[in-house]
Short mmCIF file of N, CA, C and O in Angstrom, two decimals:
data_model
loop_
_atom_site.label_atom_id
_atom_site.label_comp_id
_atom_site.label_asym_id
_atom_site.label_seq_id
_atom_site.Cartn_x
_atom_site.Cartn_y
_atom_site.Cartn_z
N UNK D 857 -8.20 -36.77 45.04
CA UNK D 857 -7.30 -35.53 44.62
C UNK D 857 -7.16 -35.65 43.32
O UNK D 857 -6.89 -36.77 42.64
N UNK D 858 -7.30 -34.54 42.60
CA UNK D 858 -7.10 -34.46 41.22
C UNK D 858 -5.73 -33.96 41.00
O UNK D 858 -5.33 -32.93 41.47
N UNK D 859 -5.07 -34.67 40.25
CA UNK D 859 -3.59 -34.09 39.76
C UNK D 859 -3.61 -33.70 38.26
O UNK D 859 -4.20 -34.29 37.29
N UNK D 860 -3.10 -32.22 38.09
CA UNK D 860 -3.20 -31.76 36.98
C UNK D 860 -1.69 -31.95 36.39
O UNK D 860 -0.82 -31.63 37.15
N UNK D 861 -1.64 -32.58 35.06
CA UNK D 861 -0.46 -32.75 34.40
C UNK D 861 0.28 -31.55 33.78
O UNK D 861 -0.28 -31.13 32.78
N UNK D 862 1.16 -30.96 34.53
CA UNK D 862 1.62 -29.42 34.09
C UNK D 862 2.80 -29.89 32.96
O UNK D 862 2.98 -28.97 32.24
N UNK D 863 3.33 -30.82 33.09
CA UNK D 863 4.43 -31.20 32.12
C UNK D 863 3.83 -31.49 30.62
O UNK D 863 4.63 -31.26 29.80
N UNK D 864 2.75 -31.63 30.63
CA UNK D 864 2.05 -31.96 29.32
C UNK D 864 1.88 -30.51 28.50
O UNK D 864 2.01 -30.51 27.29
N UNK D 865 1.63 -29.53 29.15
CA UNK D 865 1.53 -28.15 28.61
C UNK D 865 2.93 -27.71 27.86
O UNK D 865 2.99 -27.12 26.94
N UNK D 866 3.87 -27.94 29.11
CA UNK D 866 5.17 -27.40 28.54
C UNK D 866 5.91 -28.39 27.43
O UNK D 866 6.57 -27.90 26.42
N UNK D 867 5.56 -29.57 27.57
CA UNK D 867 6.08 -30.58 26.37
C UNK D 867 5.34 -30.26 25.13
O UNK D 867 5.85 -30.39 24.02
N UNK D 868 4.09 -29.60 25.17
CA UNK D 868 3.19 -29.48 24.10
C UNK D 868 3.98 -28.29 23.29
O UNK D 868 3.95 -28.29 21.97
N UNK D 869 4.50 -27.32 23.89
CA UNK D 869 5.15 -26.23 23.14
C UNK D 869 6.81 -26.28 23.05
O UNK D 869 7.18 -25.88 22.26
N UNK D 870 7.38 -26.93 24.22
CA UNK D 870 8.64 -27.02 24.13
C UNK D 870 9.23 -28.00 23.17
O UNK D 870 10.47 -27.69 22.63
N UNK D 871 8.65 -29.07 23.18
CA UNK D 871 9.34 -30.23 22.07
C UNK D 871 9.36 -29.76 20.64
O UNK D 871 10.26 -29.86 19.95
N UNK D 872 8.01 -29.11 20.07
CA UNK D 872 8.08 -28.74 18.82
C UNK D 872 8.96 -27.52 18.63
O UNK D 872 9.77 -27.51 17.53
N UNK D 873 8.98 -26.73 19.67
CA UNK D 873 10.10 -25.51 19.48
C UNK D 873 11.50 -25.92 19.40
O UNK D 873 12.24 -25.49 18.63
N UNK D 874 11.89 -26.97 20.34
CA UNK D 874 13.29 -27.38 20.27
C UNK D 874 13.55 -28.18 19.07
O UNK D 874 14.73 -28.02 18.37
N UNK D 875 12.71 -29.06 18.37
CA UNK D 875 12.82 -29.58 17.15
C UNK D 875 13.00 -28.58 16.09
O UNK D 875 13.97 -28.63 15.12
N UNK D 876 12.19 -27.55 16.01
CA UNK D 876 12.28 -26.57 14.98
C UNK D 876 13.69 -25.72 15.08
O UNK D 876 14.38 -25.51 14.10
N UNK D 877 14.01 -25.49 16.34
CA UNK D 877 15.43 -24.75 16.54
C UNK D 877 16.51 -25.65 16.11
O UNK D 877 17.46 -25.22 15.44
N UNK D 878 16.33 -27.04 16.35
CA UNK D 878 17.57 -27.79 15.85
C UNK D 878 17.48 -27.93 14.29
O UNK D 878 18.53 -27.94 13.87
N UNK D 879 16.47 -27.98 13.75
CA UNK D 879 16.28 -28.07 12.24
C UNK D 879 16.91 -26.83 11.67
O UNK D 879 17.58 -26.73 10.64
N UNK D 880 16.48 -25.62 12.35
CA UNK D 880 16.99 -24.26 11.77
C UNK D 880 18.52 -24.24 11.98
O UNK D 880 19.07 -23.74 11.14
N UNK D 881 19.07 -24.69 13.07
CA UNK D 881 20.37 -24.66 13.33
C UNK D 881 21.19 -25.62 12.22
O UNK D 881 22.27 -25.13 11.73
N UNK D 882 20.70 -26.66 11.90
CA UNK D 882 21.36 -27.56 10.90
C UNK D 882 21.23 -26.96 9.68
O UNK D 882 22.46 -26.82 8.89
N UNK D 883 20.24 -26.28 9.14
CA UNK D 883 19.92 -25.72 7.86
C UNK D 883 20.93 -24.41 7.81
O UNK D 883 21.46 -24.06 6.91
N UNK D 884 21.09 -23.77 8.94
CA UNK D 884 21.81 -22.49 8.88
C UNK D 884 23.39 -22.87 8.88
O UNK D 884 24.22 -22.19 8.11
N UNK D 885 23.60 -23.88 9.43
CA UNK D 885 25.05 -24.45 9.40
C UNK D 885 25.46 -24.92 8.06
O UNK D 885 26.55 -24.47 7.43
N UNK D 886 24.48 -25.65 7.29
CA UNK D 886 24.82 -26.02 6.02
C UNK D 886 24.85 -24.88 5.08
O UNK D 886 25.72 -24.73 3.98
N UNK D 887 23.90 -23.72 5.19
CA UNK D 887 24.02 -22.63 4.48
C UNK D 887 25.24 -21.95 4.44
O UNK D 887 25.76 -21.31 3.48
N UNK D 888 25.85 -21.69 5.85
CA UNK D 888 27.03 -21.22 6.16
C UNK D 888 28.26 -21.63 5.27
O UNK D 888 28.91 -21.11 4.88
N UNK D 889 28.37 -22.99 5.50
CA UNK D 889 29.34 -23.75 4.88
C UNK D 889 29.22 -23.37 3.45
O UNK D 889 30.14 -23.40 2.59
N UNK D 890 28.08 -23.70 2.79
CA UNK D 890 27.99 -23.39 1.32
C UNK D 890 28.43 -21.85 1.05
O UNK D 890 28.93 -21.81 -0.10
N UNK D 891 28.13 -21.01 1.91
CA UNK D 891 28.55 -19.44 1.47
C UNK D 891 29.77 -19.44 1.64
O UNK D 891 30.68 -18.77 0.71
N UNK D 892 30.64 -20.18 2.57
CA UNK D 892 32.02 -20.09 2.76
C UNK D 892 32.66 -20.65 1.45
O UNK D 892 33.69 -20.08 0.93
N UNK D 893 32.20 -21.82 0.95
CA UNK D 893 32.85 -22.52 -0.06
C UNK D 893 32.54 -21.53 -1.19
O UNK D 893 33.66 -21.51 -2.25
N UNK D 894 31.51 -21.00 -1.41
CA UNK D 894 31.30 -20.08 -2.58
C UNK D 894 32.17 -18.86 -2.75
O UNK D 894 32.84 -18.47 -3.51
N UNK D 895 32.41 -18.21 -1.22
CA UNK D 895 33.47 -17.37 -1.30
C UNK D 895 34.94 -17.82 -1.55
O UNK D 895 35.60 -16.93 -2.19
N UNK D 896 35.24 -19.04 -1.01
CA UNK D 896 36.57 -19.57 -1.54
C UNK D 896 36.82 -19.66 -2.99
O UNK D 896 37.87 -19.27 -3.41
N UNK D 897 35.69 -20.26 -3.78
CA UNK D 897 36.00 -20.24 -5.00
C UNK D 897 35.97 -18.90 -5.65
O UNK D 897 36.77 -18.86 -6.73
N UNK D 898 35.26 -18.07 -5.28
CA UNK D 898 35.33 -16.53 -5.79
C UNK D 898 36.77 -16.04 -5.62
O UNK D 898 37.46 -15.46 -6.50
N UNK D 899 37.47 -16.32 -4.34
CA UNK D 899 38.76 -15.77 -4.01
C UNK D 899 39.85 -16.43 -5.09
O UNK D 899 40.62 -16.02 -5.42
N UNK D 900 39.50 -17.82 -5.15
CA UNK D 900 40.57 -18.58 -6.06
C UNK D 900 40.37 -18.02 -7.54
O UNK D 900 41.68 -17.99 -8.27
N UNK D 901 38.99 -17.70 -7.98
CA UNK D 901 39.08 -17.23 -9.40
C UNK D 901 39.74 -16.04 -9.44
O UNK D 901 40.47 -15.48 -10.43
N UNK D 902 39.35 -15.02 -8.42
CA UNK D 902 40.20 -13.56 -8.44
C UNK D 902 41.60 -13.72 -8.40
O UNK D 902 42.20 -13.02 -9.05
N UNK D 903 42.43 -14.80 -7.62
CA UNK D 903 43.45 -15.05 -7.55
C UNK D 903 44.19 -15.58 -9.00
O UNK D 903 45.27 -14.97 -9.33
N UNK D 904 43.48 -16.27 -9.54
CA UNK D 904 43.92 -16.85 -10.90
C UNK D 904 43.99 -15.61 -11.87
O UNK D 904 44.86 -15.59 -12.65
N UNK D 905 43.01 -14.81 -11.93
CA UNK D 905 42.92 -13.63 -12.72
C UNK D 905 43.95 -12.84 -12.53
O UNK D 905 44.51 -12.24 -13.48
N UNK D 906 44.33 -12.53 -11.15
CA UNK D 906 45.39 -11.65 -10.76
C UNK D 906 46.56 -12.23 -11.17
O UNK D 906 47.56 -11.43 -11.84
N UNK D 907 46.87 -13.45 -11.18
CA UNK D 907 48.18 -14.06 -11.77
C UNK D 907 48.28 -13.91 -13.33
O UNK D 907 49.56 -13.51 -13.69
N UNK D 908 47.10 -14.07 -14.07
CA UNK D 908 47.17 -13.85 -15.46
C UNK D 908 47.49 -12.51 -15.76
O UNK D 908 48.28 -12.13 -16.63
N UNK D 909 47.02 -11.63 -15.02
CA UNK D 909 47.19 -10.14 -15.24
C UNK D 909 48.57 -9.74 -15.05
O UNK D 909 49.06 -8.98 -15.63
N UNK D 910 49.17 -10.23 -13.85
CA UNK D 910 50.55 -9.99 -13.64
C UNK D 910 51.51 -10.65 -14.70
O UNK D 910 52.47 -10.00 -15.12
N UNK D 911 51.17 -11.71 -15.21
CA UNK D 911 51.96 -12.39 -16.32
C UNK D 911 51.87 -11.55 -17.66
O UNK D 911 52.87 -11.24 -18.33
N UNK D 912 50.54 -11.03 -17.91
CA UNK D 912 50.45 -10.06 -19.15
C UNK D 912 51.09 -8.83 -19.00
O UNK D 912 51.69 -8.20 -19.83
N UNK D 913 51.10 -8.41 -17.74
CA UNK D 913 51.84 -7.01 -17.43
C UNK D 913 53.37 -7.18 -17.63
O UNK D 913 53.93 -6.29 -18.25
N UNK D 914 54.00 -8.30 -17.14
CA UNK D 914 55.40 -8.56 -17.40
C UNK D 914 55.66 -8.81 -18.80
O UNK D 914 56.92 -8.31 -19.29
N UNK D 915 54.80 -9.47 -19.50
CA UNK D 915 55.04 -9.54 -20.98
C UNK D 915 54.92 -8.24 -21.71
O UNK D 915 55.86 -7.85 -22.60
N UNK D 916 54.10 -7.48 -21.30
CA UNK D 916 53.75 -6.07 -22.03
C UNK D 916 54.93 -5.17 -21.54
O UNK D 916 55.54 -4.41 -22.37
N UNK D 917 55.61 -5.22 -20.26
CA UNK D 917 56.70 -4.58 -19.90
C UNK D 917 57.99 -4.81 -20.69
O UNK D 917 58.85 -4.20 -21.28
N UNK D 918 58.23 -6.21 -20.98
CA UNK D 918 59.40 -6.76 -21.78
C UNK D 918 59.15 -6.26 -23.16
O UNK D 918 60.13 -5.88 -23.80
N UNK D 919 58.04 -6.24 -23.70
CA UNK D 919 57.82 -5.78 -25.10
C UNK D 919 58.10 -4.31 -25.33
O UNK D 919 58.67 -3.87 -26.02
N UNK D 920 57.68 -3.55 -24.12
CA UNK D 920 57.92 -2.17 -24.08
C UNK D 920 59.33 -1.91 -24.03
O UNK D 920 59.98 -0.99 -24.69
N UNK D 921 60.04 -2.60 -23.26
CA UNK D 921 61.51 -2.18 -23.11
C UNK D 921 62.11 -2.80 -24.32
O UNK D 921 63.24 -2.02 -24.83
N UNK D 922 61.75 -3.82 -25.23
CA UNK D 922 62.64 -4.16 -26.49
C UNK D 922 62.25 -3.03 -27.64
O UNK D 922 63.07 -2.69 -28.35
N UNK D 923 61.05 -2.47 -27.32
CA UNK D 923 60.68 -1.43 -28.38
C UNK D 923 61.42 -0.05 -27.91
O UNK D 923 61.78 0.76 -28.99
N UNK D 924 61.76 0.17 -26.90
CA UNK D 924 62.44 1.34 -26.28
C UNK D 924 63.91 1.26 -26.49
O UNK D 924 64.61 2.32 -25.85
N UNK D 925 64.50 0.01 -26.61
CA UNK D 925 65.84 -0.03 -26.63
C UNK D 925 66.57 0.76 -27.69
O UNK D 925 65.98 1.20 -28.64
N UNK D 926 67.80 1.21 -27.43
CA UNK D 926 68.71 2.06 -28.41
C UNK D 926 68.76 1.46 -29.70
O UNK D 926 68.61 2.07 -30.73
N UNK D 927 69.07 0.18 -29.70
CA UNK D 927 69.05 -0.23 -31.23
C UNK D 927 67.82 -0.33 -31.74
O UNK D 927 67.81 -0.21 -33.00
N UNK D 928 66.71 -0.49 -31.23
CA UNK D 928 65.30 -0.30 -31.71
C UNK D 928 65.26 1.09 -32.34
O UNK D 928 64.56 1.45 -33.36
N UNK D 929 65.56 1.90 -31.39
CA UNK D 929 65.36 3.44 -31.79
C UNK D 929 66.26 3.89 -32.95
O UNK D 929 65.76 4.57 -33.95
N UNK D 930 67.28 3.41 -33.16
CA UNK D 930 68.26 3.61 -34.13
C UNK D 930 67.84 2.98 -35.40
O UNK D 930 67.97 3.44 -36.70
N UNK D 931 67.26 1.81 -35.44
CA UNK D 931 66.87 0.99 -36.56
C UNK D 931 65.54 1.74 -37.17
O UNK D 931 65.29 1.46 -38.23
N UNK D 932 64.82 2.19 -36.29
CA UNK D 932 63.61 2.71 -36.64
C UNK D 932 63.71 3.95 -37.67
O UNK D 932 62.84 4.26 -38.42
N UNK D 933 64.73 4.78 -37.28
CA UNK D 933 64.84 6.13 -37.98
C UNK D 933 65.22 5.83 -39.50
O UNK D 933 66.18 4.86 -39.73
N UNK D 934 64.56 6.23 -40.39
CA UNK D 934 64.78 6.08 -41.93
C UNK D 934 64.44 7.33 -42.68
O UNK D 934 63.42 8.01 -42.28
N UNK D 935 65.52 7.65 -43.36
CA UNK D 935 65.19 9.01 -44.16
C UNK D 935 65.45 10.32 -43.47
O UNK D 935 66.05 10.45 -42.60
N UNK D 936 64.40 11.08 -43.65
CA UNK D 936 64.46 12.62 -43.14
C UNK D 936 63.86 12.40 -41.63
O UNK D 936 64.10 13.31 -40.96
N UNK D 937 62.91 11.49 -41.27
CA UNK D 937 62.43 11.39 -39.87
C UNK D 937 63.20 10.56 -39.03
O UNK D 937 62.62 10.01 -37.99
N UNK D 938 64.57 10.42 -39.29
CA UNK D 938 65.21 9.70 -38.29
C UNK D 938 65.37 10.31 -36.96
O UNK D 938 65.34 11.44 -36.89
N UNK D 939 65.49 9.27 -36.18
CA UNK D 939 65.73 9.73 -34.72
C UNK D 939 67.17 9.78 -34.25
O UNK D 939 67.99 8.82 -34.65
N UNK D 940 67.52 10.96 -33.71
CA UNK D 940 68.98 11.09 -33.50
C UNK D 940 69.22 11.64 -32.05
O UNK D 940 68.53 12.41 -31.59
N UNK D 941 70.39 10.88 -31.61
CA UNK D 941 70.39 11.34 -30.16
C UNK D 941 71.25 12.70 -30.29
O UNK D 941 72.13 12.90 -31.04
N UNK D 942 70.90 13.48 -29.19
CA UNK D 942 71.69 14.75 -29.05
C UNK D 942 72.92 14.52 -28.71
O UNK D 942 73.60 13.66 -28.11
N UNK D 943 73.84 15.62 -29.22
CA UNK D 943 75.33 15.81 -28.95
C UNK D 943 75.32 16.23 -27.40
O UNK D 943 74.77 17.27 -26.89
N UNK D 944 76.19 15.58 -26.83
CA UNK D 944 76.32 15.90 -25.32
C UNK D 944 76.92 17.14 -25.03
O UNK D 944 76.55 17.79 -23.92
N UNK D 945 77.58 17.75 -25.89
CA UNK D 945 78.23 19.09 -25.69
C UNK D 945 77.23 20.25 -25.96
O UNK D 945 77.26 21.33 -25.07
N UNK D 946 76.01 19.91 -26.56
CA UNK D 946 75.26 20.93 -26.96
C UNK D 946 74.07 20.94 -26.17
O UNK D 946 73.19 21.45 -26.30
N UNK D 947 74.05 20.17 -25.01
CA UNK D 947 72.91 20.06 -24.28
C UNK D 947 72.83 21.16 -23.14
O UNK D 947 73.80 21.61 -22.68
N UNK D 948 71.58 21.75 -23.24
CA UNK D 948 71.42 22.96 -22.17
C UNK D 948 70.61 22.38 -21.03
O UNK D 948 69.54 21.74 -21.15
N UNK D 949 71.20 22.77 -19.75
CA UNK D 949 70.61 22.36 -18.49
C UNK D 949 69.64 23.34 -17.96
O UNK D 949 69.91 24.57 -18.09
N UNK D 950 68.39 23.09 -17.55
CA UNK D 950 67.37 24.05 -17.00
C UNK D 950 67.19 23.46 -15.54
O UNK D 950 66.69 22.45 -15.32
N UNK D 951 67.41 24.56 -14.63
CA UNK D 951 67.41 24.21 -13.21
C UNK D 951 66.26 25.16 -12.61
O UNK D 951 65.94 26.19 -13.07
N UNK D 952 65.70 24.67 -11.85
CA UNK D 952 64.53 25.47 -11.01
C UNK D 952 64.92 25.58 -9.60
O UNK D 952 65.20 24.34 -8.88
N UNK D 953 65.09 26.84 -9.28
CA UNK D 953 65.38 27.07 -7.84
C UNK D 953 64.11 26.77 -7.02
O UNK D 953 62.92 26.51 -7.46
N UNK D 954 64.36 26.75 -5.56
CA UNK D 954 63.16 26.63 -4.64
C UNK D 954 62.14 27.72 -4.72
O UNK D 954 60.98 27.61 -4.24
N UNK D 955 62.42 28.94 -5.17
CA UNK D 955 61.46 29.93 -5.36
C UNK D 955 60.62 29.86 -6.52
O UNK D 955 60.74 29.03 -7.29
N UNK D 956 59.59 30.76 -6.47
CA UNK D 956 58.50 31.04 -7.50
C UNK D 956 59.21 31.82 -8.71
O UNK D 956 58.52 32.60 -9.06
N UNK D 957 60.39 31.56 -9.18
CA UNK D 957 60.87 32.33 -10.21
C UNK D 957 60.88 31.59 -11.49
O UNK D 957 60.85 30.52 -11.43
N UNK D 958 61.12 32.29 -12.59
CA UNK D 958 61.37 31.43 -13.90
C UNK D 958 62.43 30.63 -13.82
O UNK D 958 63.30 30.59 -13.13
N UNK D 959 62.38 29.59 -14.64
CA UNK D 959 63.57 28.67 -14.81
C UNK D 959 64.91 29.39 -15.46
O UNK D 959 64.66 30.30 -16.21
N UNK D 960 65.78 28.78 -14.95
CA UNK D 960 67.15 29.29 -15.28
C UNK D 960 67.80 28.17 -16.35
O UNK D 960 68.11 27.04 -16.01
N UNK D 961 67.97 28.86 -17.55
CA UNK D 961 68.72 27.93 -18.45
C UNK D 961 70.19 28.55 -18.61
O UNK D 961 70.39 29.64 -18.84
N UNK D 962 71.09 27.48 -18.45
CA UNK D 962 72.59 27.80 -18.79
C UNK D 962 73.27 26.67 -19.23
O UNK D 962 72.98 25.74 -19.27
N UNK D 963 74.50 26.92 -19.38
CA UNK D 963 75.55 25.77 -19.91
C UNK D 963 76.47 25.35 -18.77
O UNK D 963 77.50 24.98 -18.98
N UNK D 964 75.85 25.55 -17.52
CA UNK D 964 76.88 25.47 -16.25
C UNK D 964 77.23 24.00 -16.17
O UNK D 964 78.22 23.62 -15.80
N UNK D 965 76.13 23.25 -16.33
CA UNK D 965 76.25 21.74 -16.18
C UNK D 965 77.01 21.03 -17.28
O UNK D 965 77.01 19.80 -17.16
N UNK D 966 77.32 21.65 -18.25
CA UNK D 966 78.04 21.03 -19.37
C UNK D 966 79.21 19.97 -19.12
O UNK D 966 79.30 18.98 -19.88
N UNK D 967 79.87 20.60 -18.24
CA UNK D 967 81.20 19.66 -18.04
C UNK D 967 80.83 18.31 -17.25
O UNK D 967 81.64 17.38 -17.46
N UNK D 968 79.68 18.18 -16.77
CA UNK D 968 79.18 17.02 -16.38
C UNK D 968 78.89 15.83 -17.30
O UNK D 968 79.06 14.55 -17.16
N UNK D 969 78.51 16.39 -18.60
CA UNK D 969 78.08 15.39 -19.56
C UNK D 969 79.08 15.09 -20.55
O UNK D 969 79.08 14.23 -21.58
N UNK D 970 80.31 15.63 -20.41
CA UNK D 970 81.41 15.68 -21.45
C UNK D 970 81.88 14.32 -21.16
O UNK D 970 82.27 13.89 -20.02
N UNK D 971 82.31 13.41 -22.06
CA UNK D 971 82.73 11.94 -21.77
C UNK D 971 84.23 12.11 -21.30
O UNK D 971 85.12 12.99 -21.54
#
């Protein structure tokens, strides 16, 4: 009786295929971890940039507030081009009602601004 070794045919294809799949799995796991680390470093760099931008924004807002302060506006006016705050009694209030009509200007709200 002749015996044919069938396990040799399967092992001929199955063993190299399983080794190739294991190597591919290992390299894909290493690649995936490397990609995740790269993404983490990118996120950290963007977060650092965001913090710097917020710090710069706060500095600019503080500088804007100091430039727009009343003392600064009064001190900037010199000569004929001086900045003067309006008299509260001479203020004209412009109100718009809910309709599509022209604006109404009157002195009705004057009593609200009198000290």
